[in-house]
CSV table of C-alpha atoms and ligand atoms in Angstrom, one decimal:
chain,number,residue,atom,x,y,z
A,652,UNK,CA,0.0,0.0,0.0
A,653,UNK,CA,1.0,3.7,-0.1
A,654,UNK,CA,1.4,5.0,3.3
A,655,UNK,CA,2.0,8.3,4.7
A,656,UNK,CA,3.4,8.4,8.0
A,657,UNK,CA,2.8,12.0,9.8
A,658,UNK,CA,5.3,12.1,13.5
A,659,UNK,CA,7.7,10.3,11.4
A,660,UNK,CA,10.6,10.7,13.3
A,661,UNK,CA,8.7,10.3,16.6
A,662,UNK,CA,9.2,7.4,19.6
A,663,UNK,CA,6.5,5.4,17.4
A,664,UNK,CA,6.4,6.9,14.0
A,665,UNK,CA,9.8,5.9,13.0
A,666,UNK,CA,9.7,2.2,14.3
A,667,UNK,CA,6.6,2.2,12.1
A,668,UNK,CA,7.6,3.4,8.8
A,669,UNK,CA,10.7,1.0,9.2
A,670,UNK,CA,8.6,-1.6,9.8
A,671,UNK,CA,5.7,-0.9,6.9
A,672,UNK,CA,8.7,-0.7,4.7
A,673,UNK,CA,10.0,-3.7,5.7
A,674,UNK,CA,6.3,-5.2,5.0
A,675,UNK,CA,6.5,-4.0,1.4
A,676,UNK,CA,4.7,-1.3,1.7
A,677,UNK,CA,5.7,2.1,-0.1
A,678,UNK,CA,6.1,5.1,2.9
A,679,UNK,CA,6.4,8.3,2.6
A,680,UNK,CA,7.7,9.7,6.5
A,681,UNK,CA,6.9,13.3,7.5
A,682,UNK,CA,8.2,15.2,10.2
A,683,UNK,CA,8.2,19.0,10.9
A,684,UNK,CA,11.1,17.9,14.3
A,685,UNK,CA,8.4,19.8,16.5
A,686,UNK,CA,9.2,17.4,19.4
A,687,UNK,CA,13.0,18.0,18.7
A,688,UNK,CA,12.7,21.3,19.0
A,689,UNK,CA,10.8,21.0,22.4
A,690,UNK,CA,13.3,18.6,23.4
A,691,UNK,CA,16.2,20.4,22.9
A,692,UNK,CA,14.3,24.1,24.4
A,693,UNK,CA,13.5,22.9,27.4
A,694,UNK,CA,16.8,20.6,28.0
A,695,UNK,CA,15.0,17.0,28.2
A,696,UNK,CA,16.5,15.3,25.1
A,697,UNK,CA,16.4,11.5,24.2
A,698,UNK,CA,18.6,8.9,26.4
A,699,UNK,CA,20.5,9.0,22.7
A,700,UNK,CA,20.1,11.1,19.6
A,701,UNK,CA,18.5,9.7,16.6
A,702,UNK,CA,20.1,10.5,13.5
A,703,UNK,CA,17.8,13.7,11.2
A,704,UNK,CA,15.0,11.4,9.6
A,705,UNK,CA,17.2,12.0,5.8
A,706,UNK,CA,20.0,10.2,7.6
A,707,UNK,CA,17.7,8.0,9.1
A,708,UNK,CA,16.4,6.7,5.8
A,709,UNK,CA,19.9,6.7,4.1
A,710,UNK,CA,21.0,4.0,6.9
A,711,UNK,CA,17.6,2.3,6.7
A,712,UNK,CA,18.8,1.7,2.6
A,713,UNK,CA,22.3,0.7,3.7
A,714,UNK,CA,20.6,-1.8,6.2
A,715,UNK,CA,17.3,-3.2,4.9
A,716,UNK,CA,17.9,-2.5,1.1
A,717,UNK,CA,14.6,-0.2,1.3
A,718,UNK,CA,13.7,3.0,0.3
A,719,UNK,CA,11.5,5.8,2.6
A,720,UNK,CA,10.6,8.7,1.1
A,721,UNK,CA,11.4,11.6,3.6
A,722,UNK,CA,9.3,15.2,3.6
A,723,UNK,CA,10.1,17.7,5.8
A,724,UNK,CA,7.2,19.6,6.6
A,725,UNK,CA,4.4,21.1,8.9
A,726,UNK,CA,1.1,19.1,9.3
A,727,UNK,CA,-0.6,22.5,10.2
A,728,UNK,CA,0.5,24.0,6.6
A,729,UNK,CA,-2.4,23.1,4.2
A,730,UNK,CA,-0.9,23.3,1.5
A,731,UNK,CA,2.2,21.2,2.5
A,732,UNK,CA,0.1,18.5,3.4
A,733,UNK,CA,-2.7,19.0,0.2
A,734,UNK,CA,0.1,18.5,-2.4
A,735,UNK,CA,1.3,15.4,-1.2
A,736,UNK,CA,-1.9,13.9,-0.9
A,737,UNK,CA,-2.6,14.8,-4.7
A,738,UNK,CA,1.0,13.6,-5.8
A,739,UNK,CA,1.4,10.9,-3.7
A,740,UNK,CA,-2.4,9.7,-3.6
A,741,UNK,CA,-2.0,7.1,-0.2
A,742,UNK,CA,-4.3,4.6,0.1
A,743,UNK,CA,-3.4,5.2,4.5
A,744,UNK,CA,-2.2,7.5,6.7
A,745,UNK,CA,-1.3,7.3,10.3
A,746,UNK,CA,-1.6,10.5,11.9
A,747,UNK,CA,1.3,10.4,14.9
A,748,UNK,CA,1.3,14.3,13.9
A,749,UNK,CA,0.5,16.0,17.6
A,750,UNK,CA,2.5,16.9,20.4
A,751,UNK,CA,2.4,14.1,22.6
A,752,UNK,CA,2.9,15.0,26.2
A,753,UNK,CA,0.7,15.7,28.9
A,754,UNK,CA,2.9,17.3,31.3
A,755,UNK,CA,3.9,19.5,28.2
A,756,UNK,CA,0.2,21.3,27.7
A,757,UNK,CA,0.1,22.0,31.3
A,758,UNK,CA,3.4,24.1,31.6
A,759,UNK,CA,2.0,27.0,30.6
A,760,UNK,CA,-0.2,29.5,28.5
A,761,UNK,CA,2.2,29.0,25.6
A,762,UNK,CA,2.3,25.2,25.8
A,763,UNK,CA,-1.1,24.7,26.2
A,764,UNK,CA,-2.2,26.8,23.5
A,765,UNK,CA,1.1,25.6,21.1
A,766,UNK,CA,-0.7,22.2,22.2
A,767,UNK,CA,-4.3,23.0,20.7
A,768,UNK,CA,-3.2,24.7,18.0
A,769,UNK,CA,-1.4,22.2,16.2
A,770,UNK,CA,-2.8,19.6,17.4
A,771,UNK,CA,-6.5,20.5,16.2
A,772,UNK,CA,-5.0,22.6,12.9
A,773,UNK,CA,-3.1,19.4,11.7
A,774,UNK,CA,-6.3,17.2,12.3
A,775,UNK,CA,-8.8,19.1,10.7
A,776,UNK,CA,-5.7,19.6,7.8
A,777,UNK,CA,-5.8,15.8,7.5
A,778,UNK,CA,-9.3,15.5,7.4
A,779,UNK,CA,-9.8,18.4,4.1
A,780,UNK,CA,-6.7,17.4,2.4
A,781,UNK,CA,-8.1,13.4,2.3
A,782,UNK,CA,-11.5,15.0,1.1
A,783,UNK,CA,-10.5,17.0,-1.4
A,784,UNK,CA,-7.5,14.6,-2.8
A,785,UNK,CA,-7.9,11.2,-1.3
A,786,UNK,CA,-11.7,10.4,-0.3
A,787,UNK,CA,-11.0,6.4,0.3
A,788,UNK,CA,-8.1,7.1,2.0
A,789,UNK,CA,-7.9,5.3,5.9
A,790,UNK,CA,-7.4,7.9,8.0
A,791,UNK,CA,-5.5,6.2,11.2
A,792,UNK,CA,-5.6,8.7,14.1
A,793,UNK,CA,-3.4,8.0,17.2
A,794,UNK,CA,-5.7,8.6,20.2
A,795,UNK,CA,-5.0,7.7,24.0
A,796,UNK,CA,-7.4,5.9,26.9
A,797,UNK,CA,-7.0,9.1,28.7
A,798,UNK,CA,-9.8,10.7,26.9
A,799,UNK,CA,-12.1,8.6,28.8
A,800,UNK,CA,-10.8,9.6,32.5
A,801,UNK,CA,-11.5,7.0,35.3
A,802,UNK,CA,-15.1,6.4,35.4
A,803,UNK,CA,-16.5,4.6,37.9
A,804,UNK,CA,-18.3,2.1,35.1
A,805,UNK,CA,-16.4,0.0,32.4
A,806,UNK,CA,-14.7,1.4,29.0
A,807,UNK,CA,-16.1,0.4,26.3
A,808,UNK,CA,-14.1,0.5,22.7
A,809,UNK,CA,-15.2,3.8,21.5
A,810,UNK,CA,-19.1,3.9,21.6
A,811,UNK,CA,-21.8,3.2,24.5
A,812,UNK,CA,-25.5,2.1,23.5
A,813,UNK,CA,-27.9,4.0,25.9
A,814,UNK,CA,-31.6,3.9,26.7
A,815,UNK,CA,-33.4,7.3,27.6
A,816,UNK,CA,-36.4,7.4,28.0
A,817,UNK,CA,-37.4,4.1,26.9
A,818,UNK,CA,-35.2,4.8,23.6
A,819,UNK,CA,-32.0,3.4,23.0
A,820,UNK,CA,-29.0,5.2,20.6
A,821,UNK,CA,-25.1,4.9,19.8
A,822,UNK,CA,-23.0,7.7,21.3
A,823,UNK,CA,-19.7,8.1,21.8
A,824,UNK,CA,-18.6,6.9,25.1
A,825,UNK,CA,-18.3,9.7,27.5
A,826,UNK,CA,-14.9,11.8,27.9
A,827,UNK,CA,-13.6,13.3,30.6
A,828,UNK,CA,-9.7,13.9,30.1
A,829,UNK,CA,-7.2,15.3,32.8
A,830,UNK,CA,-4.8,17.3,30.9
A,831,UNK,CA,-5.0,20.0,27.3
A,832,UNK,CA,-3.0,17.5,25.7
A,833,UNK,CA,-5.8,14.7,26.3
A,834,UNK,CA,-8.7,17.4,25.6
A,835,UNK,CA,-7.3,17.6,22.4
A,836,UNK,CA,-7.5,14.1,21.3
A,837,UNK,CA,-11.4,14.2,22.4
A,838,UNK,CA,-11.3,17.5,20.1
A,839,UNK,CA,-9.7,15.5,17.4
A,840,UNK,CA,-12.4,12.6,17.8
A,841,UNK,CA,-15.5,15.0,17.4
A,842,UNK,CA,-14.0,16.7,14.6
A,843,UNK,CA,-13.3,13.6,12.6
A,844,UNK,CA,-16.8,11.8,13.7
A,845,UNK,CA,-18.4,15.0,12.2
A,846,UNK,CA,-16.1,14.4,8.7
A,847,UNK,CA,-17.2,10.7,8.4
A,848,UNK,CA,-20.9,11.7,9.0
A,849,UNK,CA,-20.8,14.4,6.9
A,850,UNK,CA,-18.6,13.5,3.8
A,851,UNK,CA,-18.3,9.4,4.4
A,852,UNK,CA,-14.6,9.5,5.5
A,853,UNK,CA,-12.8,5.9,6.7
A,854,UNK,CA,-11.4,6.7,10.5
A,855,UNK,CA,-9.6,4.4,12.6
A,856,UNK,CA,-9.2,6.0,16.2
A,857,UNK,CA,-6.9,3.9,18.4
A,858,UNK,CA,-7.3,4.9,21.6
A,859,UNK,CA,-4.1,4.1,23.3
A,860,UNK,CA,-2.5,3.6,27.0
A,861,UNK,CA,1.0,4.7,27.8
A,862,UNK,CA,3.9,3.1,25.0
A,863,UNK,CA,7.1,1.3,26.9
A,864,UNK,CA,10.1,-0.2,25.6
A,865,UNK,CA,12.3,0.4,23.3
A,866,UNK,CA,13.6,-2.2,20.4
A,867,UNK,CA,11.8,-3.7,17.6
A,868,UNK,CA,12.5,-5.9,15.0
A,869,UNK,CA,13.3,-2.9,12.9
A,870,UNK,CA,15.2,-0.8,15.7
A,871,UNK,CA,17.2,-4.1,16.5
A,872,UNK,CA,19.3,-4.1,13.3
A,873,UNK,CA,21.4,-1.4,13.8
A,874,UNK,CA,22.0,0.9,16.5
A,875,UNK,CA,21.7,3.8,14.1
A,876,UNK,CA,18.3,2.8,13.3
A,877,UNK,CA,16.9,3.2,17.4
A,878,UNK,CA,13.9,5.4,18.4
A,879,UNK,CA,13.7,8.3,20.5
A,880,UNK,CA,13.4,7.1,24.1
A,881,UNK,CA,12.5,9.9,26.8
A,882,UNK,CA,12.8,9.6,30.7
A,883,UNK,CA,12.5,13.4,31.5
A,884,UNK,CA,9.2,14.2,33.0
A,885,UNK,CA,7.4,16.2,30.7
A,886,UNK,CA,8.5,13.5,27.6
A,887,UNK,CA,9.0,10.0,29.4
A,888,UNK,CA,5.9,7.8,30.1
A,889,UNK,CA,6.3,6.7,33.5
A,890,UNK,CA,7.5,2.7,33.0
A,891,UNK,CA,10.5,4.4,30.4
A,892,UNK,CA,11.2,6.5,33.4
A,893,UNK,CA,11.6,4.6,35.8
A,894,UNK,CA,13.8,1.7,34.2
A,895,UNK,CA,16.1,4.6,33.8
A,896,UNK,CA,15.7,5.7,37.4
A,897,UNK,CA,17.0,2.5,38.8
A,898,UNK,CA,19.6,2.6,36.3
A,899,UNK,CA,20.6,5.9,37.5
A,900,UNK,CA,20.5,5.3,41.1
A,901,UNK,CA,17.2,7.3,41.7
A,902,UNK,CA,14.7,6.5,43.5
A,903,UNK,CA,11.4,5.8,41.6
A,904,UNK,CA,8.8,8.9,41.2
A,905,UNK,CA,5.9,7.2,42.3
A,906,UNK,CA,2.9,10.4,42.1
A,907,UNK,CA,1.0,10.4,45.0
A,908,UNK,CA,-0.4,6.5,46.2
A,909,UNK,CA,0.3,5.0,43.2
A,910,UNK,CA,-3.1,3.4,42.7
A,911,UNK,CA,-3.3,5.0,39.3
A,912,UNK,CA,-4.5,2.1,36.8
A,913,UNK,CA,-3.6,2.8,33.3
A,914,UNK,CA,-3.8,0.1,30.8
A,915,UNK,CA,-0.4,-0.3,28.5
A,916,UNK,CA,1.6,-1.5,25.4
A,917,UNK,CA,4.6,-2.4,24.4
A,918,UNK,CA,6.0,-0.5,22.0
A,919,UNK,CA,6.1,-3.9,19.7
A,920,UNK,CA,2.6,-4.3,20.0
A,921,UNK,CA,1.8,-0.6,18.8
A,922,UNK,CA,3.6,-0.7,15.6
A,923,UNK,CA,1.6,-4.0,15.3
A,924,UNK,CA,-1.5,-2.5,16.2
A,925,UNK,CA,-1.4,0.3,13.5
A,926,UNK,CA,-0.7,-2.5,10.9
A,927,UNK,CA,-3.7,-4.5,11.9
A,928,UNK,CA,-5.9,-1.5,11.6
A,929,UNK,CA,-4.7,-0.5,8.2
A,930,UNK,CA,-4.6,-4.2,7.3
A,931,UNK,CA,-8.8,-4.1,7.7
A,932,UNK,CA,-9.9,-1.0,6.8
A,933,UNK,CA,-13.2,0.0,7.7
A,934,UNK,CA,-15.8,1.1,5.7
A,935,UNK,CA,-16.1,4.5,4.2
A,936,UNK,CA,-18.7,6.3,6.3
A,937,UNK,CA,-17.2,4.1,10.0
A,938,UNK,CA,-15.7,6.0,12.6
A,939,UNK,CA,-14.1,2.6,14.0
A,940,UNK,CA,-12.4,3.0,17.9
A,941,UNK,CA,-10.2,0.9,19.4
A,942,UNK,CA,-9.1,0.4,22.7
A,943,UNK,CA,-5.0,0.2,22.1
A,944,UNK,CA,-4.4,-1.6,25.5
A,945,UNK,CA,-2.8,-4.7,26.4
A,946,UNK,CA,-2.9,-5.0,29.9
A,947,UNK,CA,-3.9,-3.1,33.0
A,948,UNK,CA,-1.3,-1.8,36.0
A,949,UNK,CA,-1.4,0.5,38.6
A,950,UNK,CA,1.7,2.7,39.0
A,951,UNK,CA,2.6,0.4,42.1
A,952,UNK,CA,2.5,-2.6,40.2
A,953,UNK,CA,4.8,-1.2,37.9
A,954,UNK,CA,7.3,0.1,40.1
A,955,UNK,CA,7.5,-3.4,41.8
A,956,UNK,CA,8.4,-4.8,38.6
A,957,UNK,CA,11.2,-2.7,38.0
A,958,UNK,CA,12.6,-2.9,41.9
A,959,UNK,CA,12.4,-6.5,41.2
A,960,UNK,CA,14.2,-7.1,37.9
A,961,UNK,CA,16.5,-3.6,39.0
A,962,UNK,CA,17.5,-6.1,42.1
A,963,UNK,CA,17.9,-9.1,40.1
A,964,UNK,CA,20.8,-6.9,38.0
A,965,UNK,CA,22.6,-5.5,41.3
A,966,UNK,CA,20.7,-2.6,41.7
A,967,UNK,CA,19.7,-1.1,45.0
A,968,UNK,CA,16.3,0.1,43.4
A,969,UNK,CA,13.9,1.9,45.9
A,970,UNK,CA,11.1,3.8,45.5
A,971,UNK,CA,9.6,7.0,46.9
A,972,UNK,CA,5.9,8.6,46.9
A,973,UNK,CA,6.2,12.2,46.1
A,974,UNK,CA,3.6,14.8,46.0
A,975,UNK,CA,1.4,14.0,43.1
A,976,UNK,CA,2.0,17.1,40.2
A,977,UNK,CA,-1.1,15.9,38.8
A,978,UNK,CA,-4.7,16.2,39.0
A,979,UNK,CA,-6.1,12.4,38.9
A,980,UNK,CA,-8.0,9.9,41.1
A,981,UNK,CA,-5.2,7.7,42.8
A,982,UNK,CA,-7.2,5.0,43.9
A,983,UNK,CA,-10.4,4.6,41.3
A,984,UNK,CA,-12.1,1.7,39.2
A,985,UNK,CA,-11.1,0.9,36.0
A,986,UNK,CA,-11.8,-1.8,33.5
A,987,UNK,CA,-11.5,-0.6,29.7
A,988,UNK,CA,-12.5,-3.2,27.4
A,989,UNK,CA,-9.6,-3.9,24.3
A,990,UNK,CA,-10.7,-6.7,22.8
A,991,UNK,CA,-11.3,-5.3,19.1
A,992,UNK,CA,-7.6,-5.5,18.0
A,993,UNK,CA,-6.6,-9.1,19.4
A,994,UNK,CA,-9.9,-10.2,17.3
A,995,UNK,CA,-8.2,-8.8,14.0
A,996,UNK,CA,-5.4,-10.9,15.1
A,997,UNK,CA,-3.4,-8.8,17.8
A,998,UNK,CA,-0.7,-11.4,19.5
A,999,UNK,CA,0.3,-9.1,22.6
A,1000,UNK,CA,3.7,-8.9,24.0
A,1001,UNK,CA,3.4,-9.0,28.0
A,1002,UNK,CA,5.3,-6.8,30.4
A,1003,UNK,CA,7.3,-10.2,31.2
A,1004,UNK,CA,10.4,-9.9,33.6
A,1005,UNK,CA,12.1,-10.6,30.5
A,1006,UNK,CA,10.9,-8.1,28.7
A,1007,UNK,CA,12.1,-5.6,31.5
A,1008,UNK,CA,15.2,-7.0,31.5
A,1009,UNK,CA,15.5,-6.3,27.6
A,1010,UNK,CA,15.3,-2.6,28.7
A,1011,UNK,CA,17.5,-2.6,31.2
A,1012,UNK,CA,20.1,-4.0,29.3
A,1013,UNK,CA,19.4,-0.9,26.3
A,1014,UNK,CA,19.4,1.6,29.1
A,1015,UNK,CA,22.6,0.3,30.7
A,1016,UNK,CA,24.6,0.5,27.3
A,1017,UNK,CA,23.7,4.2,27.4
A,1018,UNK,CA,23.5,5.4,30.9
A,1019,UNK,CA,26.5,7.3,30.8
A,1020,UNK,CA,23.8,9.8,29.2
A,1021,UNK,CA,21.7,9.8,31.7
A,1022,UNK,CA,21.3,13.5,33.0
A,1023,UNK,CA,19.4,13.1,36.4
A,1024,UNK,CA,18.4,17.1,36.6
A,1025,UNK,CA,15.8,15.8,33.6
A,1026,UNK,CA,13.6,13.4,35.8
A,1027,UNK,CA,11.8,15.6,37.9
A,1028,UNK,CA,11.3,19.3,37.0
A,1029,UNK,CA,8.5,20.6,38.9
A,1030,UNK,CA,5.4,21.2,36.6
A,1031,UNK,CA,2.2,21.3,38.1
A,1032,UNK,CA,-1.4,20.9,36.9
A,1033,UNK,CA,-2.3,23.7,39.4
B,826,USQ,N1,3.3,8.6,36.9
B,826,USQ,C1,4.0,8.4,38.1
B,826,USQ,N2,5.3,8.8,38.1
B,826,USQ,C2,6.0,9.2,37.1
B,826,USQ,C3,5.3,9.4,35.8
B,826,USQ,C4,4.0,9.1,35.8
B,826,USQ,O1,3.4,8.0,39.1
B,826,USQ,O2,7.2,9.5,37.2
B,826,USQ,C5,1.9,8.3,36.8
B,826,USQ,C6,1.0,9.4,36.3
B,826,USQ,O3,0.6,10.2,37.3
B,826,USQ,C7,-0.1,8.6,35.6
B,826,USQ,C8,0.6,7.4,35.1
B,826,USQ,O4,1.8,7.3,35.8
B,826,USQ,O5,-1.1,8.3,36.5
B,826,USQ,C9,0.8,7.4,33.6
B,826,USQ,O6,1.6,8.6,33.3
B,826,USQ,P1,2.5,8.7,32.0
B,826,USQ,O7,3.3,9.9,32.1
B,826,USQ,O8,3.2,7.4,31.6
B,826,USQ,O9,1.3,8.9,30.9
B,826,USQ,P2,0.5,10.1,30.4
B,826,USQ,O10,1.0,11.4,30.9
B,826,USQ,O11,-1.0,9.8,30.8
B,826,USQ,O12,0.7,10.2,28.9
B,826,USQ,C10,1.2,9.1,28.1
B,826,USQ,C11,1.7,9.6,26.8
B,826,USQ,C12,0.5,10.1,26.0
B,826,USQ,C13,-0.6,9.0,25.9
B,826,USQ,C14,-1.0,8.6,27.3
B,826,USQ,C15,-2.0,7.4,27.3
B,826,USQ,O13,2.7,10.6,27.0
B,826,USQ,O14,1.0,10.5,24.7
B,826,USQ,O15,-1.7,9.6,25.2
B,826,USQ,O16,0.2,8.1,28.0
B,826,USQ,S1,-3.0,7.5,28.7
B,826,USQ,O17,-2.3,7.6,29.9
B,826,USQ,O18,-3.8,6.3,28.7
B,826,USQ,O19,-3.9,8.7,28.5
């Protein structure tokens, strides 16, 4: 197929244009280096330093034989994005396009409203450039669980059926999210629900839980070719972190109790996830949700996973419950349902001891660039 990958050079966009290409499937990768640019302003860059994403193809040729297509470019520049549609005509995109962090949006003024602005503008972008150049196109939109909250009832995939009344309907499920950052991917879901209503577009939302690891297939056959991994706190998601905590010696940020459930994914299973939903399109006219999830932990369940593989390497891990920066229920229900994507075929990889070992092991080759001033820096959501 011809794919368009927005966020190209992203923690999950570049893992997944290696690995479409390695599929046999024609990319093109996009990146405007927005998240660089954070990165490097606000001093919290990657445990190592990618390669630019034109160097990052030229080694993926040397290694694999393949060809990506690089564009540098802005998602919320219309006609950037419009033109390659036309010329390129994909049959998918995956939209990785947004700025990804929570802590991030709730910094500041600036931050949050750098957040909603190019996060909405390169949606709705997306959205008119497939109508006016690519109308089949699959549109596959990365979402997150946290648009749901913690309600005190299950999470369905997407869409609730309720009675009113004595009437029954389809809505989407109800969203509640704890951060600008998550409020935007709601935004994003309206706005595209509205475009497949209203001019029949194809939309896959995945709604997905916090990303960890680090390695691939793809990332795994050359050094040069590894993704961006980020343990600062307003980049890191908190399992990335805290490998590199023990690593470093530090004791592990637990926010608040710790009874925070989140569901999660392996990196591996993400990239897999994404090709299972462009494999089976859905119709034109569906607005198709899935739960992107493979298994549920609370923050203390994590943390005594990585005390106990930390230990079992000769670390003196320990943890430490500090004032929680956030605004979130730390002891609440919660039981999504994710089901949708193992019955397209979805083998997940489980947060296995061995698994955490795997990191460890990436971590420790590079923890002489570990800067400790980058794990906790302070931002609060009020
Ligand atoms: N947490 C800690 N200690 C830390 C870091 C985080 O206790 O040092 C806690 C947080 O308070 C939260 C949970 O761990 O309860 C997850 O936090 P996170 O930083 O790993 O994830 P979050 O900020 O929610 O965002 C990440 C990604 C985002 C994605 C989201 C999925 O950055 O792009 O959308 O996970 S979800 O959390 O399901 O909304």
């Amino acid at each position: 197929m011809r794919v368009v990958i927005l966020g190209a050079d992203g923690y999950l966009g570049w893992p997944t244009a290696m690995n479409f290409s390695a599929g046999g499937h024609q990319v093109v990768a996009v990146d405007n280096y927005l998240r660089r640019d954070l990165c490097r302003r606000h001093d919290v860059e990657s445990l190592f330093i990618p390669p630019n994403l034109h160097e990052r193809a030229r080694i993926w040729k040397d290694v694999s034989g393949l060809s990506i297509d690089v564009r540098i470019g802005d998602c919320c520049d219309y006609h950037f994005l419009s033109y390659l549609f036309r010329e390129f005509s994909p049959e998918a995109i995956v939209h990785y396009a947004e700025q990804p962090s929570a802590p991030y949006s709730m910094l500041n003024h600036a931050a949050a409203s750098l957040t909603l602005r190019n996060n909405l503008q390169a949606t709705q972008n997306v959205a008119w450039a497939v109508y006016e150049n690519c109308p089949r196109c699959h549109i596959i939109k990365l979402g997150t669980m946290g648009v749901y909250g913690t309600p005190n009832i299950d999470i369905e995939e997407g869409w609730i059926e309720i009675e009113h009344k004595g009437r029954r309907d389809r809505f989407l499920f109800p969203r509640q999210a704890s951060s600008f950052y998550h409020t935007t991917k709601i935004q994003d879901t309206d706005m595209l629900w509205f475009y497949v209503r209203t001019w029949g577009l194809r939309v896959t939302d995945l709604q997905q839980g916090p990303v960890y690891g680090i390695g691939t297939d793809e990332t795994e056959m050359d050094q040069r070719l590894g993704t961006t991994f980020n343990y600062d706190e307003i980049f890191g998601t908190v399992l990335n972190r805290f490998v590199v905590q023990a690593v470093a010696g530090v004791p592990l940020t637990i926010y608040g109790k710790g009874g925070q459930t989140r569901g999660y994914i392996n990196i591996r299973d993400t990239i897999r996830c994404v090709g299972l939903a462009m494999e089976n399109p859905p119709a034109e006219g569906e607005l198709r949700i899935f739960n992107q999830v493979t298994e549920t932990f609370t923050v203390n369940e994590l943390a005594e996973k990585v005390v106990k593989v930390g230990r079992e390497r000769g670390y003196g891990v320990e943890v430490s419950h500090i004032e929680n920066p956030r605004v979130e229920k730390e002891e609440h229900y919660y039981n999504p349902v994710y089901s949708g994507l193992r019955e397209l075929g979805l083998t997940p990889c489980l947060l296995t001891d061995e698994v955490l070992h795997g990191m460890f092991a990436v971590v420790e080759r590079h923890s002489d660039r570990i800067e400790p001033n980058r794990i906790l820096r302070g931002i609060k959501w009020r």
